[in-house]
Amino acid sequence: MKTRRNILIAATAMAFPAQAQDTELPNRPLRLIIPFAPGGASDIVARLMLPTMQQVLGRSVIIENRPGATGNIGMEAAARSTPDGTTMVLGNAGSTVINPSVFADLTYSPMRDLAPVTLVAETPNIVVVNTSLPPNTIRELIAYVRARQGELNYGSAGSASQNRLEMEMFMAQQGLRIVHIPYRGGAGPAVTDLLAGHVGLMFVTLPSVLGHVRAGRLKALAVTTAERFPGLPEVPTMLEQGFPDNVSSSWQGLLVPAATPAPIVQRIFGAVVAAMGDAEVKRRLIEAGAVAAVSGSPAEFTRFVAAETARWREAVLAVGARPD
């Protein structure tokens, strides 16, 4: 009896058949570079999609965590790899479209040296406050801060992090003054201080606080994605609350070295489509704080990356963000 997974894989193989010799992947294990440490959102997404990808591609895929320099080390390693389909990288919004505007000394360009394959997943960002603060909505938060300009502080994973940029844009739009407290080592240390009341609020990636929100240790005011997150259906979006300029997500996307043959890019694209279309993968992603999301084609993802690069460049320039 065919399982749903096998049917999906078979359908994908028909949609993206091997067509000629240049579509053939080298007969050796492939590697998927994660430019962050194990256990983070990108690492979780990669490990969930890997089993189906391996079945569709007919190759073993080895995950290689290459953390450092907010993702730049792993991204550069992928950009400098042979463009034969044996190397892929799972970048996120920060490493793919924000870093090029923040780091003036990058020796590679994601848009020039990497070829976008597909969006893989969206990781919502969420506005959370310490439970001692009275606001329960974004409008209540704005009113609360306006009555205490400069008295509250917020945490971030770094001066050039996406969540810091989101908060600064939100403050500029609403005429708010909140003191920025940057942390090193990701969102974890900032969340720890938010729980302790040393900072009052944050824009933060959902997986970093999902357990705390569900347990009532932090108060969630809004998610930044266009739609509510299925794992927290009671939390409204920024859009619903009347803030259409504050819609964003910390997405993950697959890229390969530039000049990788187009037929091979299509084969990899098909493998990701199969993986992210699997019901069990979708369920486990939601449990982890993410949502499966694939592009319609590599060309569509390329346009998305270009638009996101331009969008976040404006934010970096407006805020004056620099590496920590």
mmCIF file of N, CA, C and O in Angstrom, residues 180-225:
data_model
loop_
_atom_site.group_PDB
_atom_site.id
_atom_site.type_symbol
_atom_site.label_atom_id
_atom_site.label_comp_id
_atom_site.label_asym_id
_atom_site.label_seq_id
_atom_site.Cartn_x
_atom_site.Cartn_y
_atom_site.Cartn_z
ATOM 1 N N HIS A 180 17.469 50.711 23.639
ATOM 2 C CA HIS A 180 17.896 49.426 23.070
ATOM 3 C C HIS A 180 19.002 48.803 23.914
ATOM 4 O O HIS A 180 20.006 49.436 24.221
ATOM 5 N N ILE A 181 18.818 47.518 24.268
ATOM 6 C CA ILE A 181 19.831 46.738 24.978
ATOM 7 C C ILE A 181 20.221 45.564 24.072
ATOM 8 O O ILE A 181 19.470 44.591 23.973
ATOM 9 N N PRO A 182 21.374 45.646 23.376
ATOM 10 C CA PRO A 182 21.778 44.533 22.501
ATOM 11 C C PRO A 182 22.428 43.409 23.289
ATOM 12 O O PRO A 182 23.133 43.646 24.275
ATOM 13 N N TYR A 183 22.199 42.183 22.852
ATOM 14 C CA TYR A 183 22.797 41.006 23.480
ATOM 15 C C TYR A 183 23.603 40.249 22.431
ATOM 16 O O TYR A 183 23.305 40.302 21.232
ATOM 17 N N ARG A 184 24.597 39.517 22.881
ATOM 18 C CA ARG A 184 25.385 38.686 21.982
ATOM 19 C C ARG A 184 25.002 37.226 22.197
ATOM 20 O O ARG A 184 24.559 36.840 23.272
ATOM 21 N N GLY A 185 25.175 36.418 21.151
ATOM 22 C CA GLY A 185 24.916 34.985 21.288
ATOM 23 C C GLY A 185 23.490 34.594 20.971
ATOM 24 O O GLY A 185 22.994 33.588 21.466
ATOM 25 N N GLY A 186 22.819 35.380 20.130
ATOM 26 C CA GLY A 186 21.455 35.043 19.744
ATOM 27 C C GLY A 186 20.425 35.601 20.698
ATOM 28 O O GLY A 186 20.722 36.356 21.623
ATOM 29 N N ALA A 187 19.170 35.191 20.481
ATOM 30 C CA ALA A 187 18.064 35.748 21.263
ATOM 31 C C ALA A 187 17.983 35.188 22.670
ATOM 32 O O ALA A 187 17.345 35.781 23.535
ATOM 33 N N GLY A 188 18.630 34.053 22.932
ATOM 34 C CA GLY A 188 18.502 33.400 24.231
ATOM 35 C C GLY A 188 18.810 34.284 25.427
ATOM 36 O O GLY A 188 17.993 34.389 26.360
ATOM 37 N N PRO A 189 19.977 34.951 25.461
ATOM 38 C CA PRO A 189 20.285 35.810 26.602
ATOM 39 C C PRO A 189 19.288 36.956 26.783
ATOM 40 O O PRO A 189 18.940 37.327 27.908
ATOM 41 N N ALA A 190 18.815 37.519 25.671
ATOM 42 C CA ALA A 190 17.838 38.602 25.752
ATOM 43 C C ALA A 190 16.518 38.102 26.315
ATOM 44 O O ALA A 190 15.865 38.779 27.125
ATOM 45 N N VAL A 191 16.101 36.917 25.901
ATOM 46 C CA VAL A 191 14.854 36.333 26.409
ATOM 47 C C VAL A 191 14.975 36.062 27.907
ATOM 48 O O VAL A 191 14.027 36.286 28.674
ATOM 49 N N THR A 192 16.135 35.593 28.332
ATOM 50 C CA THR A 192 16.355 35.346 29.764
ATOM 51 C C THR A 192 16.150 36.628 30.572
ATOM 52 O O THR A 192 15.486 36.620 31.621
ATOM 53 N N ASP A 193 16.690 37.728 30.080
ATOM 54 C CA ASP A 193 16.527 39.001 30.792
ATOM 55 C C ASP A 193 15.108 39.544 30.668
ATOM 56 O O ASP A 193 14.627 40.246 31.569
ATOM 57 N N LEU A 194 14.427 39.231 29.568
ATOM 58 C CA LEU A 194 13.023 39.627 29.438
ATOM 59 C C LEU A 194 12.175 38.898 30.481
ATOM 60 O O LEU A 194 11.309 39.501 31.137
ATOM 61 N N LEU A 195 12.425 37.627 30.670
ATOM 62 C CA LEU A 195 11.701 36.852 31.678
ATOM 63 C C LEU A 195 11.953 37.398 33.083
ATOM 64 O O LEU A 195 11.054 37.418 33.924
ATOM 65 N N ALA A 196 13.181 37.863 33.313
ATOM 66 C CA ALA A 196 13.540 38.378 34.635
ATOM 67 C C ALA A 196 13.104 39.818 34.845
ATOM 68 O O ALA A 196 13.203 40.335 35.973
ATOM 69 N N GLY A 197 12.619 40.467 33.790
ATOM 70 C CA GLY A 197 12.174 41.845 33.921
ATOM 71 C C GLY A 197 13.259 42.885 33.747
ATOM 72 O O GLY A 197 13.025 44.077 33.962
ATOM 73 N N HIS A 198 14.465 42.467 33.311
ATOM 74 C CA HIS A 198 15.543 43.428 33.094
ATOM 75 C C HIS A 198 15.332 44.228 31.812
ATOM 76 O O HIS A 198 15.849 45.335 31.675
ATOM 77 N N VAL A 199 14.628 43.649 30.838
ATOM 78 C CA VAL A 199 14.119 44.396 29.684
ATOM 79 C C VAL A 199 12.616 44.173 29.646
ATOM 80 O O VAL A 199 12.108 43.162 30.138
ATOM 81 N N GLY A 200 11.901 45.131 29.060
ATOM 82 C CA GLY A 200 10.449 45.068 29.126
ATOM 83 C C GLY A 200 9.771 44.381 27.965
ATOM 84 O O GLY A 200 8.695 43.785 28.133
ATOM 85 N N LEU A 201 10.384 44.443 26.768
ATOM 86 C CA LEU A 201 9.703 43.927 25.586
ATOM 87 C C LEU A 201 10.710 43.598 24.507
ATOM 88 O O LEU A 201 11.869 44.017 24.561
ATOM 89 N N MET A 202 10.234 42.874 23.489
ATOM 90 C CA MET A 202 11.071 42.474 22.358
ATOM 91 C C MET A 202 10.232 42.165 21.137
ATOM 92 O O MET A 202 9.098 41.704 21.259
ATOM 93 N N PHE A 203 10.779 42.425 19.972
ATOM 94 C CA PHE A 203 10.426 41.695 18.759
ATOM 95 C C PHE A 203 11.401 40.520 18.740
ATOM 96 O O PHE A 203 12.606 40.714 18.886
ATOM 97 N N VAL A 204 10.931 39.296 18.547
ATOM 98 C CA VAL A 204 11.817 38.141 18.626
ATOM 99 C C VAL A 204 11.261 37.024 17.758
ATOM 100 O O VAL A 204 10.055 36.956 17.505
ATOM 101 N N THR A 205 12.143 36.148 17.269
ATOM 102 C CA THR A 205 11.680 34.997 16.491
ATOM 103 C C THR A 205 10.865 34.069 17.396
ATOM 104 O O THR A 205 11.239 33.809 18.538
ATOM 105 N N LEU A 206 9.774 33.571 16.885
ATOM 106 C CA LEU A 206 8.813 32.814 17.674
ATOM 107 C C LEU A 206 9.408 31.590 18.384
ATOM 108 O O LEU A 206 9.103 31.351 19.561
ATOM 109 N N PRO A 207 10.242 30.764 17.727
ATOM 110 C CA PRO A 207 10.750 29.584 18.435
ATOM 111 C C PRO A 207 11.501 29.918 19.719
ATOM 112 O O PRO A 207 11.540 29.102 20.638
ATOM 113 N N SER A 208 12.082 31.120 19.796
ATOM 114 C CA SER A 208 12.855 31.500 20.983
ATOM 115 C C SER A 208 11.980 31.700 22.216
ATOM 116 O O SER A 208 12.489 31.654 23.340
ATOM 117 N N VAL A 209 10.676 31.936 21.999
ATOM 118 C CA VAL A 209 9.797 32.241 23.143
ATOM 119 C C VAL A 209 8.518 31.425 23.152
ATOM 120 O O VAL A 209 7.680 31.604 24.046
ATOM 121 N N LEU A 210 8.356 30.517 22.197
ATOM 122 C CA LEU A 210 7.089 29.801 22.063
ATOM 123 C C LEU A 210 6.696 29.086 23.357
ATOM 124 O O LEU A 210 5.551 29.192 23.825
ATOM 125 N N GLY A 211 7.629 28.368 23.953
ATOM 126 C CA GLY A 211 7.324 27.660 25.194
ATOM 127 C C GLY A 211 6.950 28.601 26.325
ATOM 128 O O GLY A 211 6.037 28.313 27.117
ATOM 129 N N HIS A 212 7.621 29.738 26.410
ATOM 130 C CA HIS A 212 7.333 30.712 27.462
ATOM 131 C C HIS A 212 5.951 31.344 27.277
ATOM 132 O O HIS A 212 5.237 31.595 28.253
ATOM 133 N N VAL A 213 5.576 31.607 26.024
ATOM 134 C CA VAL A 213 4.258 32.177 25.756
ATOM 135 C C VAL A 213 3.176 31.169 26.109
ATOM 136 O O VAL A 213 2.180 31.497 26.772
ATOM 137 N N ARG A 214 3.356 29.931 25.693
ATOM 138 C CA ARG A 214 2.351 28.902 25.975
ATOM 139 C C ARG A 214 2.199 28.655 27.469
ATOM 140 O O ARG A 214 1.106 28.343 27.949
ATOM 141 N N ALA A 215 3.294 28.824 28.218
ATOM 142 C CA ALA A 215 3.256 28.596 29.668
ATOM 143 C C ALA A 215 2.814 29.830 30.435
ATOM 144 O O ALA A 215 2.677 29.766 31.667
ATOM 145 N N GLY A 216 2.597 30.939 29.726
ATOM 146 C CA GLY A 216 2.160 32.157 30.397
ATOM 147 C C GLY A 216 3.268 32.944 31.068
ATOM 148 O O GLY A 216 2.998 33.879 31.836
ATOM 149 N N ARG A 217 4.519 32.606 30.765
ATOM 150 C CA ARG A 217 5.637 33.325 31.375
ATOM 151 C C ARG A 217 5.947 34.632 30.653
ATOM 152 O O ARG A 217 6.620 35.508 31.188
ATOM 153 N N LEU A 218 5.478 34.761 29.404
ATOM 154 C CA LEU A 218 5.588 35.996 28.640
ATOM 155 C C LEU A 218 4.233 36.293 28.010
ATOM 156 O O LEU A 218 3.461 35.378 27.709
ATOM 157 N N LYS A 219 3.967 37.562 27.785
ATOM 158 C CA LYS A 219 2.702 37.976 27.193
ATOM 159 C C LYS A 219 2.924 38.316 25.717
ATOM 160 O O LYS A 219 3.769 39.145 25.387
ATOM 161 N N ALA A 220 2.194 37.658 24.834
ATOM 162 C CA ALA A 220 2.309 37.892 23.392
ATOM 163 C C ALA A 220 1.255 38.896 22.938
ATOM 164 O O ALA A 220 0.064 38.706 23.190
ATOM 165 N N LEU A 221 1.717 39.955 22.241
ATOM 166 C CA LEU A 221 0.781 40.982 21.767
ATOM 167 C C LEU A 221 0.443 40.832 20.294
ATOM 168 O O LEU A 221 -0.648 41.224 19.880
ATOM 169 N N ALA A 222 1.372 40.299 19.500
ATOM 170 C CA ALA A 222 1.113 40.186 18.059
ATOM 171 C C ALA A 222 2.195 39.350 17.398
ATOM 172 O O ALA A 222 3.338 39.304 17.865
ATOM 173 N N VAL A 223 1.833 38.684 16.296
ATOM 174 C CA VAL A 223 2.821 38.086 15.402
ATOM 175 C C VAL A 223 2.945 38.996 14.185
ATOM 176 O O VAL A 223 2.019 39.727 13.840
ATOM 177 N N THR A 224 4.118 38.956 13.544
ATOM 178 C CA THR A 224 4.383 39.897 12.457
ATOM 179 C C THR A 224 4.053 39.344 11.075
ATOM 180 O O THR A 224 4.141 40.082 10.092
ATOM 181 N N THR A 225 3.688 38.072 10.987
ATOM 182 C CA THR A 225 3.322 37.506 9.692
ATOM 183 C C THR A 225 1.938 37.995 9.261
ATOM 184 O O THR A 225 1.155 38.490 10.073
#
